[in-house]
PDB file of C-alpha atoms in Angstrom:
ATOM      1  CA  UNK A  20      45.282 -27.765  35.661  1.00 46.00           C
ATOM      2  CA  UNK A  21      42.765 -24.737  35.785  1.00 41.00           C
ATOM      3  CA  UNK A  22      43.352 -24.121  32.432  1.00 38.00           C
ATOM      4  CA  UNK A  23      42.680 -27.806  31.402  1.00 37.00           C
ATOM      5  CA  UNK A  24      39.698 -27.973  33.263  1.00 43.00           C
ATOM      6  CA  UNK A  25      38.105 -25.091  31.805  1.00 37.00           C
ATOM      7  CA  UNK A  26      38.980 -26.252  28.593  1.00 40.00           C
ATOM      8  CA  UNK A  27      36.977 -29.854  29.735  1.00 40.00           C
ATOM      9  CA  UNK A  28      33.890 -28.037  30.721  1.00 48.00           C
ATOM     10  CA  UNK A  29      33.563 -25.552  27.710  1.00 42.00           C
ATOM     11  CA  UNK A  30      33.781 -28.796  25.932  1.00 49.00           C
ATOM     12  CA  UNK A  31      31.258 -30.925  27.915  1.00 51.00           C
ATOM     13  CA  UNK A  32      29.045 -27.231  27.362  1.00 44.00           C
ATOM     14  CA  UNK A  33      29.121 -27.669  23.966  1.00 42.00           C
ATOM     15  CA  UNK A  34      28.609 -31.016  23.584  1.00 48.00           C
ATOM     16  CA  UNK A  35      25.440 -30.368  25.911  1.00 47.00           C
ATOM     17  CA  UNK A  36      24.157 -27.255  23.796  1.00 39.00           C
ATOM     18  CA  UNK A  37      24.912 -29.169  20.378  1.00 45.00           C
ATOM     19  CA  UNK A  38      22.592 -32.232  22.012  1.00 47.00           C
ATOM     20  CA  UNK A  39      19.724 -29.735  23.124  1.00 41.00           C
ATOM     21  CA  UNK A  40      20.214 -28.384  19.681  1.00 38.00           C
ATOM     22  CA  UNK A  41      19.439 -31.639  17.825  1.00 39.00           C
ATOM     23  CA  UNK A  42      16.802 -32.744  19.781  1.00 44.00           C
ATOM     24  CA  UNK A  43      14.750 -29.472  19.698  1.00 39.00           C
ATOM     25  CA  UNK A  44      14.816 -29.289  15.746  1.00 36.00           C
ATOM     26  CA  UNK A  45      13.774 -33.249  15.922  1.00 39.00           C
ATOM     27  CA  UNK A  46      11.437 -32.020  18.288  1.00 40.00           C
ATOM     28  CA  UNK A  47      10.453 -29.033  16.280  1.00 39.00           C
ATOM     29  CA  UNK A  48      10.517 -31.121  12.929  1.00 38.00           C
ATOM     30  CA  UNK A  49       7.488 -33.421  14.419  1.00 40.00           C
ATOM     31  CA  UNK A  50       5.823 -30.694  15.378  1.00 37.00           C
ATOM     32  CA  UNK A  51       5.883 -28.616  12.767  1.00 37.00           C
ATOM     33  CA  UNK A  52       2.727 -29.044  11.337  1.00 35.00           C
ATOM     34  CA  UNK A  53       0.609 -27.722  14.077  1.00 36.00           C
ATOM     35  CA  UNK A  54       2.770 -24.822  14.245  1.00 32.00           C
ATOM     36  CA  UNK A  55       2.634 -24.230  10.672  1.00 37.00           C
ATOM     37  CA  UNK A  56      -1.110 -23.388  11.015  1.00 38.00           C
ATOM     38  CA  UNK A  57      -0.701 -20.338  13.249  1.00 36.00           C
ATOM     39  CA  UNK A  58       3.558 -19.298  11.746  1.00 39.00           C
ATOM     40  CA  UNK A  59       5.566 -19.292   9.856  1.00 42.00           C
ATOM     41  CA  UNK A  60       9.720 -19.578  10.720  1.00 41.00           C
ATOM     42  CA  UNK A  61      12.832 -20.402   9.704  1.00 40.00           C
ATOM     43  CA  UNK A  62      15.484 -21.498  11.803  1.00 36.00           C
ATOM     44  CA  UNK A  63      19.275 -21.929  11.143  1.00 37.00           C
ATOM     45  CA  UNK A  64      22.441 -22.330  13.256  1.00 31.00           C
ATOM     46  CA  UNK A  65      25.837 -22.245  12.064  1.00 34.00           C
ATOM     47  CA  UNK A  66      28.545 -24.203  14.135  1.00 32.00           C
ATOM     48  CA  UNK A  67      32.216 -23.241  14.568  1.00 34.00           C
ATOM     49  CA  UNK A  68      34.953 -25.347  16.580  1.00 37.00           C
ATOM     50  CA  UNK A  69      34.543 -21.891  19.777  1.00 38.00           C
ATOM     51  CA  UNK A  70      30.546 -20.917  19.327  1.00 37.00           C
ATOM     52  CA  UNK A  71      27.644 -21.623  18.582  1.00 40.00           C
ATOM     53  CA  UNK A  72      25.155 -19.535  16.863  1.00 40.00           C
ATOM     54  CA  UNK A  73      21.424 -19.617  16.701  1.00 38.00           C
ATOM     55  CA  UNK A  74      19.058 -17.959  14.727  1.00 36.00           C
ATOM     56  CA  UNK A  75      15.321 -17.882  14.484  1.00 34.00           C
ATOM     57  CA  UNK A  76      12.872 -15.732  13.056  1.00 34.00           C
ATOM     58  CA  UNK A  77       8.846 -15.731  13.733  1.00 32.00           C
ATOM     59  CA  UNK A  78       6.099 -13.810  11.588  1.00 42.00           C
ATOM     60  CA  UNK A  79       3.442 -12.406  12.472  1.00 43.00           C
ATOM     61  CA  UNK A  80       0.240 -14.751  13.205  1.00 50.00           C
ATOM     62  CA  UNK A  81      -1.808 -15.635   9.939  1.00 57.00           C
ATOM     63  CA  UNK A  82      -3.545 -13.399   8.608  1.00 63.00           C
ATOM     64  CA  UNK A  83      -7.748 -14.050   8.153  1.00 71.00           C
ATOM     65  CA  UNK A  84     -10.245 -12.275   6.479  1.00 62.00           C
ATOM     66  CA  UNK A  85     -12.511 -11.658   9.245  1.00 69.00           C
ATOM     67  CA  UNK A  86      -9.630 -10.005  11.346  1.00 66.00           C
ATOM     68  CA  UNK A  87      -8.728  -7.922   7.986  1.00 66.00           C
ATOM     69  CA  UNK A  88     -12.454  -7.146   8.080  1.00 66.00           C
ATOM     70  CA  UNK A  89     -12.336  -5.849  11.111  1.00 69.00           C
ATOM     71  CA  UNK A  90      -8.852  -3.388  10.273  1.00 67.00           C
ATOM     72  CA  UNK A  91     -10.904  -2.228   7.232  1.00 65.00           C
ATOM     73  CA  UNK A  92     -14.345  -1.345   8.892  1.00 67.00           C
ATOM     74  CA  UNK A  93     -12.352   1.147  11.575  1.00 65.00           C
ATOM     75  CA  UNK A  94     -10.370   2.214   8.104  1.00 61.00           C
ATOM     76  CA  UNK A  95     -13.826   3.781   6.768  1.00 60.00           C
ATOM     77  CA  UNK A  96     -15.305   4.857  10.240  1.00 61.00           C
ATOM     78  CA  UNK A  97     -16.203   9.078  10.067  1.00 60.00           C
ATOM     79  CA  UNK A  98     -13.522   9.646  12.676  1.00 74.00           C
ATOM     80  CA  UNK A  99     -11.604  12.843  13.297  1.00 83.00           C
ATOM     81  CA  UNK A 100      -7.866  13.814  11.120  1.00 84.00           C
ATOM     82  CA  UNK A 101      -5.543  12.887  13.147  1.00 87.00           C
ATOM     83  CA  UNK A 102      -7.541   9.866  14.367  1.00 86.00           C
ATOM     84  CA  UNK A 103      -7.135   8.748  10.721  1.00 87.00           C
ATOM     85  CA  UNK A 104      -3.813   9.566  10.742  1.00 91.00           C
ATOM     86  CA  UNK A 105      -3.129   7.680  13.852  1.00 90.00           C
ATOM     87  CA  UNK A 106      -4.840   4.431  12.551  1.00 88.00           C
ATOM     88  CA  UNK A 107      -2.589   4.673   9.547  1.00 91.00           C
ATOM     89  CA  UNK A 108       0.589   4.665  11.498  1.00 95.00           C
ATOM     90  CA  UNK A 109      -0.725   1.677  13.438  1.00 92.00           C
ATOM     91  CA  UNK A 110      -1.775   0.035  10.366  1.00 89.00           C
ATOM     92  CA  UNK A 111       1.138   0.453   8.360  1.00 94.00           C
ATOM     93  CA  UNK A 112       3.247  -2.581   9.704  1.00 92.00           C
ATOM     94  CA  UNK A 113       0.675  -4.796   8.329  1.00 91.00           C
ATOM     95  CA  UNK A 114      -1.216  -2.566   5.970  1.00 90.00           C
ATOM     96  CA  UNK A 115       0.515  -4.696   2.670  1.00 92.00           C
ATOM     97  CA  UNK A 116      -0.444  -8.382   3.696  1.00 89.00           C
ATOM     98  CA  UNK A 117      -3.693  -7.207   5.100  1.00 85.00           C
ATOM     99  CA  UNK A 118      -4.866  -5.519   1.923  1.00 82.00           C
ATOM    100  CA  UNK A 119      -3.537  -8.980  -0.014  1.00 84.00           C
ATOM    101  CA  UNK A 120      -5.869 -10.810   1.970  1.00 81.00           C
ATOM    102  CA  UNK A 121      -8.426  -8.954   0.229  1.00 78.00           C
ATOM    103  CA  UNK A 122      -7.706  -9.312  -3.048  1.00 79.00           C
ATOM    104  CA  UNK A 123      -7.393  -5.433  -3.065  1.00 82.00           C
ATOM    105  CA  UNK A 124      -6.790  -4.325  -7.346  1.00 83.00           C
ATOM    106  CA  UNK A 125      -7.215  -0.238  -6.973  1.00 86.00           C
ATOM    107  CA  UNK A 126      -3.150  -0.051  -7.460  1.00 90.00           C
ATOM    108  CA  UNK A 127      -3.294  -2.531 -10.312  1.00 90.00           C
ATOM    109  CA  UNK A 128      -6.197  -1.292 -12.142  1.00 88.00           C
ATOM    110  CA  UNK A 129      -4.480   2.296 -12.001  1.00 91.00           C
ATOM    111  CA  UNK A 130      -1.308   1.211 -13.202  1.00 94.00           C
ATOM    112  CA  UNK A 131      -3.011  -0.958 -15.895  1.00 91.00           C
ATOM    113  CA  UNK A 132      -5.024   2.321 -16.997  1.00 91.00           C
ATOM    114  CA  UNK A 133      -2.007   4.761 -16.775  1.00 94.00           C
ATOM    115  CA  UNK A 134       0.055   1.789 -19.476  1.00 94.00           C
ATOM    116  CA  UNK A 135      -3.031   1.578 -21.620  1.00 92.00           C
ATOM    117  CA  UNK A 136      -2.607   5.712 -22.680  1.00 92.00           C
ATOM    118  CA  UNK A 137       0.618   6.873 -21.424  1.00 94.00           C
ATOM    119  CA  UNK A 138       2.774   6.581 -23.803  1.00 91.00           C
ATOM    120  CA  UNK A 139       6.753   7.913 -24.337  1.00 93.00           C
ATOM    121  CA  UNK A 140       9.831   7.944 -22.288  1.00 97.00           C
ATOM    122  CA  UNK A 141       8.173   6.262 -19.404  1.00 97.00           C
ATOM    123  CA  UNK A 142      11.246   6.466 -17.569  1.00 97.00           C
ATOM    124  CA  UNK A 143      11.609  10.034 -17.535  1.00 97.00           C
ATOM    125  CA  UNK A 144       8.227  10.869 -16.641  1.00 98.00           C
ATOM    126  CA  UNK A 145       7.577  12.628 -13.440  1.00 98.00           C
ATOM    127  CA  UNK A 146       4.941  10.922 -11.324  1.00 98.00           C
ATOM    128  CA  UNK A 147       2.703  12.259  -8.073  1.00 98.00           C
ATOM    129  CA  UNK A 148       1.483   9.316  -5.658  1.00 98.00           C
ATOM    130  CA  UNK A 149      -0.844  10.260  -3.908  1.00 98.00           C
ATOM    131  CA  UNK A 150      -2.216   9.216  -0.568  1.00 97.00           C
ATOM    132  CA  UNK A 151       0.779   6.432  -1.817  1.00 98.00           C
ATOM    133  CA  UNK A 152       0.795   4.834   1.204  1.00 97.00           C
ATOM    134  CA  UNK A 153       3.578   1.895   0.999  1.00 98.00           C
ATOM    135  CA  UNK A 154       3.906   2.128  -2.583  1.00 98.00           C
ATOM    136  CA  UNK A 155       1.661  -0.275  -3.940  1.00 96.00           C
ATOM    137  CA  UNK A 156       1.122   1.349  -6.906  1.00 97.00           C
ATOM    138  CA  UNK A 157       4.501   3.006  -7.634  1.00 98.00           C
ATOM    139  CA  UNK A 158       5.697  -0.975  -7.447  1.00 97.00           C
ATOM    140  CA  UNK A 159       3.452  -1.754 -10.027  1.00 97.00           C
ATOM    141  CA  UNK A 160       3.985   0.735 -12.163  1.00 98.00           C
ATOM    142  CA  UNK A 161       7.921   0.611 -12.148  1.00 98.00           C
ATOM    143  CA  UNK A 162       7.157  -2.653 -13.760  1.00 96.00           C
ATOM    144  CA  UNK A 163       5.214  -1.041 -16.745  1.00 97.00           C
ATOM    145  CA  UNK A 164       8.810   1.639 -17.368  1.00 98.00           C
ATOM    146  CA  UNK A 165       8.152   3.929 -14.769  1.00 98.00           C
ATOM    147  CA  UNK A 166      11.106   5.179 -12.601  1.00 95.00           C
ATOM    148  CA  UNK A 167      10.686   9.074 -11.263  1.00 98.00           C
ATOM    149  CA  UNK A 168       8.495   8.677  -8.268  1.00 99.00           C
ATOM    150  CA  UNK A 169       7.272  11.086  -5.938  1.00 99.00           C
ATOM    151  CA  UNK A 170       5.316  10.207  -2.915  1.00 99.00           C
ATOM    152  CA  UNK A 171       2.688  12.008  -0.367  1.00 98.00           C
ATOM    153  CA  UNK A 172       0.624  10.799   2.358  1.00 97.00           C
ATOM    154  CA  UNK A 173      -0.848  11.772   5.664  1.00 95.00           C
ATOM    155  CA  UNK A 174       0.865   8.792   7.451  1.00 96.00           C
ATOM    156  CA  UNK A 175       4.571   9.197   8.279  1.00 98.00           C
ATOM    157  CA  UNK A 176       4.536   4.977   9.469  1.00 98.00           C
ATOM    158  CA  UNK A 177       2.799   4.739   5.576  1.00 98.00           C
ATOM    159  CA  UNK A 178       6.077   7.200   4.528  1.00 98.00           C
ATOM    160  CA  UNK A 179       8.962   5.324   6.095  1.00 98.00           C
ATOM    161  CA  UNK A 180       7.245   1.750   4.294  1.00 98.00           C
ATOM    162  CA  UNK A 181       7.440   3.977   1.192  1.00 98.00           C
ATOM    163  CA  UNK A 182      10.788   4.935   2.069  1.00 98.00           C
ATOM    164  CA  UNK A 183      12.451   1.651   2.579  1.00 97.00           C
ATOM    165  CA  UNK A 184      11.250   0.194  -0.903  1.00 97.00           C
ATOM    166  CA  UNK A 185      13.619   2.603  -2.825  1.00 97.00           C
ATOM    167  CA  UNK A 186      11.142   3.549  -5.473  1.00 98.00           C
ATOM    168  CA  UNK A 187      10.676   7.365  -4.769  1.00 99.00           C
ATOM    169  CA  UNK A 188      12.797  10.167  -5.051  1.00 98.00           C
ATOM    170  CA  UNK A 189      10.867  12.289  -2.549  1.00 98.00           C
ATOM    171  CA  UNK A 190       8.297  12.204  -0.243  1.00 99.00           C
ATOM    172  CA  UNK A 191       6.357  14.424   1.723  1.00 98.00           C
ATOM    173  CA  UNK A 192       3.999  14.042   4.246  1.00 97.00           C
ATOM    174  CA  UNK A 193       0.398  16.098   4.049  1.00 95.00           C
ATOM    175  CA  UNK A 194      -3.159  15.926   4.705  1.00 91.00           C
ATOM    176  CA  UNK A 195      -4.937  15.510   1.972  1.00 89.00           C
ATOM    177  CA  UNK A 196      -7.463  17.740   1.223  1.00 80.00           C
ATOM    178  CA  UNK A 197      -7.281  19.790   4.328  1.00 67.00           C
ATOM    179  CA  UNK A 198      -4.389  21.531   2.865  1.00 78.00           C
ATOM    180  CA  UNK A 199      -2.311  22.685  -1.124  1.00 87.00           C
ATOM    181  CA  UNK A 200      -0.491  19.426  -2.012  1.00 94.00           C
ATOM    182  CA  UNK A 201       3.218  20.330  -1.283  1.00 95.00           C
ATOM    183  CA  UNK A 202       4.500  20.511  -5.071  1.00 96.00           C
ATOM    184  CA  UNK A 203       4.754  23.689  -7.709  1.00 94.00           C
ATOM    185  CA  UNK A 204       2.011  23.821 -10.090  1.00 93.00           C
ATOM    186  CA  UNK A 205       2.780  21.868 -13.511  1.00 93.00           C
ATOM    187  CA  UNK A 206       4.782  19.932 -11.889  1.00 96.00           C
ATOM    188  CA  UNK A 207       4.146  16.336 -12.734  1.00 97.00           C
ATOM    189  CA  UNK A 208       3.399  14.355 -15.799  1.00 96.00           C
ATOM    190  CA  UNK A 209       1.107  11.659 -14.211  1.00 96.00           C
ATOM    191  CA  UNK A 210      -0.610  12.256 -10.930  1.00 96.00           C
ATOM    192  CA  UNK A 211      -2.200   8.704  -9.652  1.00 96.00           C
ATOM    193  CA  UNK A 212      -4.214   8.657  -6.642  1.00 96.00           C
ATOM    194  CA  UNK A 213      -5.883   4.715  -5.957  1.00 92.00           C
ATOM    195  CA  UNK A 214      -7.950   3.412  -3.013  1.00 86.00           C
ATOM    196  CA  UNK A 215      -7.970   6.991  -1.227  1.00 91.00           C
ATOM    197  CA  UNK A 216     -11.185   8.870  -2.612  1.00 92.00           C
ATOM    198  CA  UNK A 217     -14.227   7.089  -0.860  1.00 88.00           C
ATOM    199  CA  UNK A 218     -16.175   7.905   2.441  1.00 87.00           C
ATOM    200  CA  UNK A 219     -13.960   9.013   5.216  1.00 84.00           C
ATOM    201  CA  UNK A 220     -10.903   8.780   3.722  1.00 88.00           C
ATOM    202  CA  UNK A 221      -9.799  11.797   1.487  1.00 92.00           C
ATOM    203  CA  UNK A 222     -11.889  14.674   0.751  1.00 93.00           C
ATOM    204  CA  UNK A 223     -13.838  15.374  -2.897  1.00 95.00           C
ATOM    205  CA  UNK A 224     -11.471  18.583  -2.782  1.00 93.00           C
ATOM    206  CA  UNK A 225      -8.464  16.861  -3.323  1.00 94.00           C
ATOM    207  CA  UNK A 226      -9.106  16.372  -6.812  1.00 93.00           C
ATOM    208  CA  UNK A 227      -8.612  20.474  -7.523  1.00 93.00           C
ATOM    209  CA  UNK A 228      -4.746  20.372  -5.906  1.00 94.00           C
ATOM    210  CA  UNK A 229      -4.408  16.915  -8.145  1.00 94.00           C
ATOM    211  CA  UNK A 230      -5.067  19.614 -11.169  1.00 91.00           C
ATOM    212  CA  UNK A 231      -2.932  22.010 -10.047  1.00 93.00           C
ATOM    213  CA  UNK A 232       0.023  19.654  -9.988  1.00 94.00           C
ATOM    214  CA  UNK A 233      -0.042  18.016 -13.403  1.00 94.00           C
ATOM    215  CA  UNK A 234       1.676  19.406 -16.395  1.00 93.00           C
ATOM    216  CA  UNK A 235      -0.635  20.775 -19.159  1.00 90.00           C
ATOM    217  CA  UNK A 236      -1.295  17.905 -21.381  1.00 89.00           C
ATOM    218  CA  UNK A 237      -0.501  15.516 -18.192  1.00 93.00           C
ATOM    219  CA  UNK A 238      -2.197  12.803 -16.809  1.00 93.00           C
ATOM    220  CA  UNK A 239      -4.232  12.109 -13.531  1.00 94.00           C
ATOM    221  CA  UNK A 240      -5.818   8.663 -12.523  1.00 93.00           C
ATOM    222  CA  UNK A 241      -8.226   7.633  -9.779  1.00 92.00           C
ATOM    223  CA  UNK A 242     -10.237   5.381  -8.559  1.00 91.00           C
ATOM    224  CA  UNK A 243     -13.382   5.232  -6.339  1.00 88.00           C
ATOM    225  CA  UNK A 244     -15.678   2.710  -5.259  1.00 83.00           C
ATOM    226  CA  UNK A 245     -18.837   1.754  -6.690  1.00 80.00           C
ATOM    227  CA  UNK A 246     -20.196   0.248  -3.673  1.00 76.00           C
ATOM    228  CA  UNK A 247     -24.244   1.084  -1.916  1.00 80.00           C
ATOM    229  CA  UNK A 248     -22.142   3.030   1.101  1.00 80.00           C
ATOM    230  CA  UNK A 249     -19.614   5.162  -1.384  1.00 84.00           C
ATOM    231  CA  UNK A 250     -22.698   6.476  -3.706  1.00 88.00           C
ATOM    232  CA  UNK A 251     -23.168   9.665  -2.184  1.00 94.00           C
ATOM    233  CA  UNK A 252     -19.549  10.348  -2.001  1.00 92.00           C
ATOM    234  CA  UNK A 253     -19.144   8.848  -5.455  1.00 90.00           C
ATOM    235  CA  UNK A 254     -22.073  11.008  -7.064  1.00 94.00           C
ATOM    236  CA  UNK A 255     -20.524  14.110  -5.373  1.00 96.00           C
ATOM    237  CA  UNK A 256     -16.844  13.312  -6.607  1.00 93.00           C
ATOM    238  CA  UNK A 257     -18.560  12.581 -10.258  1.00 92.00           C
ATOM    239  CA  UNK A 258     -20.197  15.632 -10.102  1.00 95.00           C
ATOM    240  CA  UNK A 259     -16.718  17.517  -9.102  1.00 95.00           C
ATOM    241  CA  UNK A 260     -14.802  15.870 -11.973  1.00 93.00           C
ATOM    242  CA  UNK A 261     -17.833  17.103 -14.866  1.00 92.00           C
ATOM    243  CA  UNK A 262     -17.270  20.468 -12.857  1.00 95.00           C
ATOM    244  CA  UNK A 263     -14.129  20.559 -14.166  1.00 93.00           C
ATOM    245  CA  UNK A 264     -14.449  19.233 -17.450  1.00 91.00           C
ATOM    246  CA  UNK A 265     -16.939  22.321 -17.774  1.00 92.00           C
ATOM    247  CA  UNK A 266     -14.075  24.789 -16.966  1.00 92.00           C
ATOM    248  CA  UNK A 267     -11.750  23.405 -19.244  1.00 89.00           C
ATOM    249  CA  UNK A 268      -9.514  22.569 -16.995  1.00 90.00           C
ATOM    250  CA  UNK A 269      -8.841  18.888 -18.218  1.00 89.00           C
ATOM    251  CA  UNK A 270     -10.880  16.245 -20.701  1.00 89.00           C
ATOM    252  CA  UNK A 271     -12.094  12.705 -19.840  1.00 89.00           C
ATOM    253  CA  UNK A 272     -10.052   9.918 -21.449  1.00 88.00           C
ATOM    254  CA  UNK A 273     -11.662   7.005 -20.502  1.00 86.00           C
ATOM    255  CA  UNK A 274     -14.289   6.032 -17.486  1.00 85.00           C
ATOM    256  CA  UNK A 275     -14.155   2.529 -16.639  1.00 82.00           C
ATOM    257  CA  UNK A 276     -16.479   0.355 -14.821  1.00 80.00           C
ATOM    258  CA  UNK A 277     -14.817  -2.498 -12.731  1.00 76.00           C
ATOM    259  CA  UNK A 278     -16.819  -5.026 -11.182  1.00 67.00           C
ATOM    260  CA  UNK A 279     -13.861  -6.170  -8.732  1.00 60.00           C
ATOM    261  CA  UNK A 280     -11.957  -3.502  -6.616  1.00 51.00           C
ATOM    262  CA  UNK A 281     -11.514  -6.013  -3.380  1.00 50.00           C
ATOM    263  CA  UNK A 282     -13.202  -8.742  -0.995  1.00 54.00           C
ATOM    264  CA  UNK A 283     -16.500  -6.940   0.372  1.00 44.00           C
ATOM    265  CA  UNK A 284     -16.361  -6.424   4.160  1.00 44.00           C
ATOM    266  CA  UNK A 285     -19.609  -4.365   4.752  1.00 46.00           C
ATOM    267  CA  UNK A 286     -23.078  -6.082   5.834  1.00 46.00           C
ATOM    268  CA  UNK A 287     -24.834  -4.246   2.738  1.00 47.00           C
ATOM    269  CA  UNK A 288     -22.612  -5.195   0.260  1.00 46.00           C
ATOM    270  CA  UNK A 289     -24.472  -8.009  -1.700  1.00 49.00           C
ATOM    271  CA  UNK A 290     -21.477  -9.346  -4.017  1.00 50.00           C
ATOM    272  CA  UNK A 291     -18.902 -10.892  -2.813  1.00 48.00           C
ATOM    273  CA  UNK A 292     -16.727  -8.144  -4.498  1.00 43.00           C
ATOM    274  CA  UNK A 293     -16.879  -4.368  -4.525  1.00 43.00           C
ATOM    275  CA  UNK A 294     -17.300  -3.139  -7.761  1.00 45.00           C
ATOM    276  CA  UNK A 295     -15.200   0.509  -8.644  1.00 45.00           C
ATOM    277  CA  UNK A 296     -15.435   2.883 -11.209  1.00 50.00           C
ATOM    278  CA  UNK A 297     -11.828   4.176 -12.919  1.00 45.00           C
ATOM    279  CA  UNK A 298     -11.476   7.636 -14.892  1.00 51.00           C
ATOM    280  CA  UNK A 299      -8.861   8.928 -16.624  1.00 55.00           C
ATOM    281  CA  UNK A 300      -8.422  12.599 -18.383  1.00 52.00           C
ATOM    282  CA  UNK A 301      -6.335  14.704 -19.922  1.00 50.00           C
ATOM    283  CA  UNK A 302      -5.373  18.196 -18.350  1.00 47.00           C
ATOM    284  CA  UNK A 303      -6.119  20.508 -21.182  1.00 39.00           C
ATOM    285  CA  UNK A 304      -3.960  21.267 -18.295  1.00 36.00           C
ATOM    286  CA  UNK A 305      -4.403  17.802 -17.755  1.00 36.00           C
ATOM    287  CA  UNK A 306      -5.355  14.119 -17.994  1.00 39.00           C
ATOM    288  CA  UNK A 307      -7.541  12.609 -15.649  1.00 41.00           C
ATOM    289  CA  UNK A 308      -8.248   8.492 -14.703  1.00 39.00           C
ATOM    290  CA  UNK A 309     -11.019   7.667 -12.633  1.00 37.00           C
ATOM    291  CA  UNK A 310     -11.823   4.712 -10.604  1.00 36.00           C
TER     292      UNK A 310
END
């Protein structure tokens, strides 16, 4: 008799959760619209003759401009190393559909330079992200033949992002410009480096260790922005790169003006887009791509 009682209310429990069930995705379905504005979820339950099982999964609240604005502003702030490095690891959860919010192109228009002259067994061709962050620009490139990928940053948050999309075969975590990249000299035949070289982010002085890694005869892009608050740093990374060119250490291949890098966030910016400049050279040691 215990027995069949048990049996009766496990039953009547079911029959209770499988109502509740029903009438909160009715309940759900009519309200889904409102919710829709602030998330977006997807719920599903599977049903067996001894359980039930519920799943549900919520993202994050919609993203806006004005709070990427906000994220971005504090990105460029003068602020000390491992201040930076700390925002980074608190950004990097979010960093990917933030930066998609603003339309942000510096991986794409490096990737899109890099196809135009690189030419070869892509897929065998050693390449240096740097400052790679998630790996927005190794993902685009892997779609133009691209394959051996290795990755540094300052951020270890940025690092394990990297990590989990599979696309590198190494990566190393450094600050840039403070210290020697991590790699042997002529190591790499393209060294890319987008989004990273602009007031306080990475130093002008990175651009020397970028040298030192490529192969002779490899390839180095970047890209900086052409925007009233990044001129001085700009003029002084310009004036770095001629520097160069004057020792012989690499040629220009191409300098490229773009007039949209991403959605402007800063009061003096008078377009509605940031404009960037893209360079690319070849290391008599080695190629260079600026942006």
């Amino acid at each position: 008799m215990g027995i069949l009682r048990m049996r009766m209310n496990l039953e009547a429990a079911f029959k209770a959760v499988r109502k509740f069930l029903v009438q909160h995705v009715a309940s759900r379905a009519n309200s889904r619209r409102t919710l829709k504005k602030r998330h977006q979820g997807q719920a599903r339950w599977k049903w067996s003759a001894e359980t039930v099982v519920w799943f549900y999964t919520m993202s994050a609240d919609t993203v806006t401009f004005d709070s990427v604005k906000a994220v971005i502003l504090s990105a460029h702030e003068e602020t000390t190393t491992e201040e930076k490095v700390n925002f980074y690891n608190s950004w990097a959860h979010s960093y990917e559909q933030d930066v998609a919010v603003l339309d942000y192109l510096a991986p794409g228009l490096a990737a899109n330079m890099i196809s135009t002259h690189v030419t070869g067994d892509r897929g065998a061709m050693s390449v240096l992200d740097v400052a790679c962050g998630t790996g927005l620009a190794a993902k685009l490139m892997k779609n133009d033949g691209f394959g051996q990928f290795v990755g540094v940053d300052g951020s270890e948050a940025m690092l394990e992002r990297a990590r989990q999309s599979g696309l590198y075969l190494d990566l190393k975590q450094s600050l840039l410009g403070d210290q020697p990249l991590p790699f042997q000299m002529d190591s790499f035949d393209v060294v890319v480096i987008s989004g990273a070289l602009s007031t306080g982010q990475v130093p002008v002085t990175v651009v020397r260790h970028l040298c030192k890694c490529a192969k002779p005869g490899g390839y180095i892009c970047m890209t900086t922005r052409s925007n009233h608050c990044n001129q001085e740093y700009k003029s002084t990374l310009e004036l770095e790169l001629r520097k160069m060119e004057d020792e012989r250490l690499w040629s220009r291949v191409e300098v490229m003006e773009v007039e949209k890098w991403e959605r402007a966030v800063l009061e003096q910016d008078d377009e509605e887009y940031i404009p960037v400049s893209r360079f690319l050279s070849d290391v008599s040691r080695y190629r260079y791509i600026h942006s």
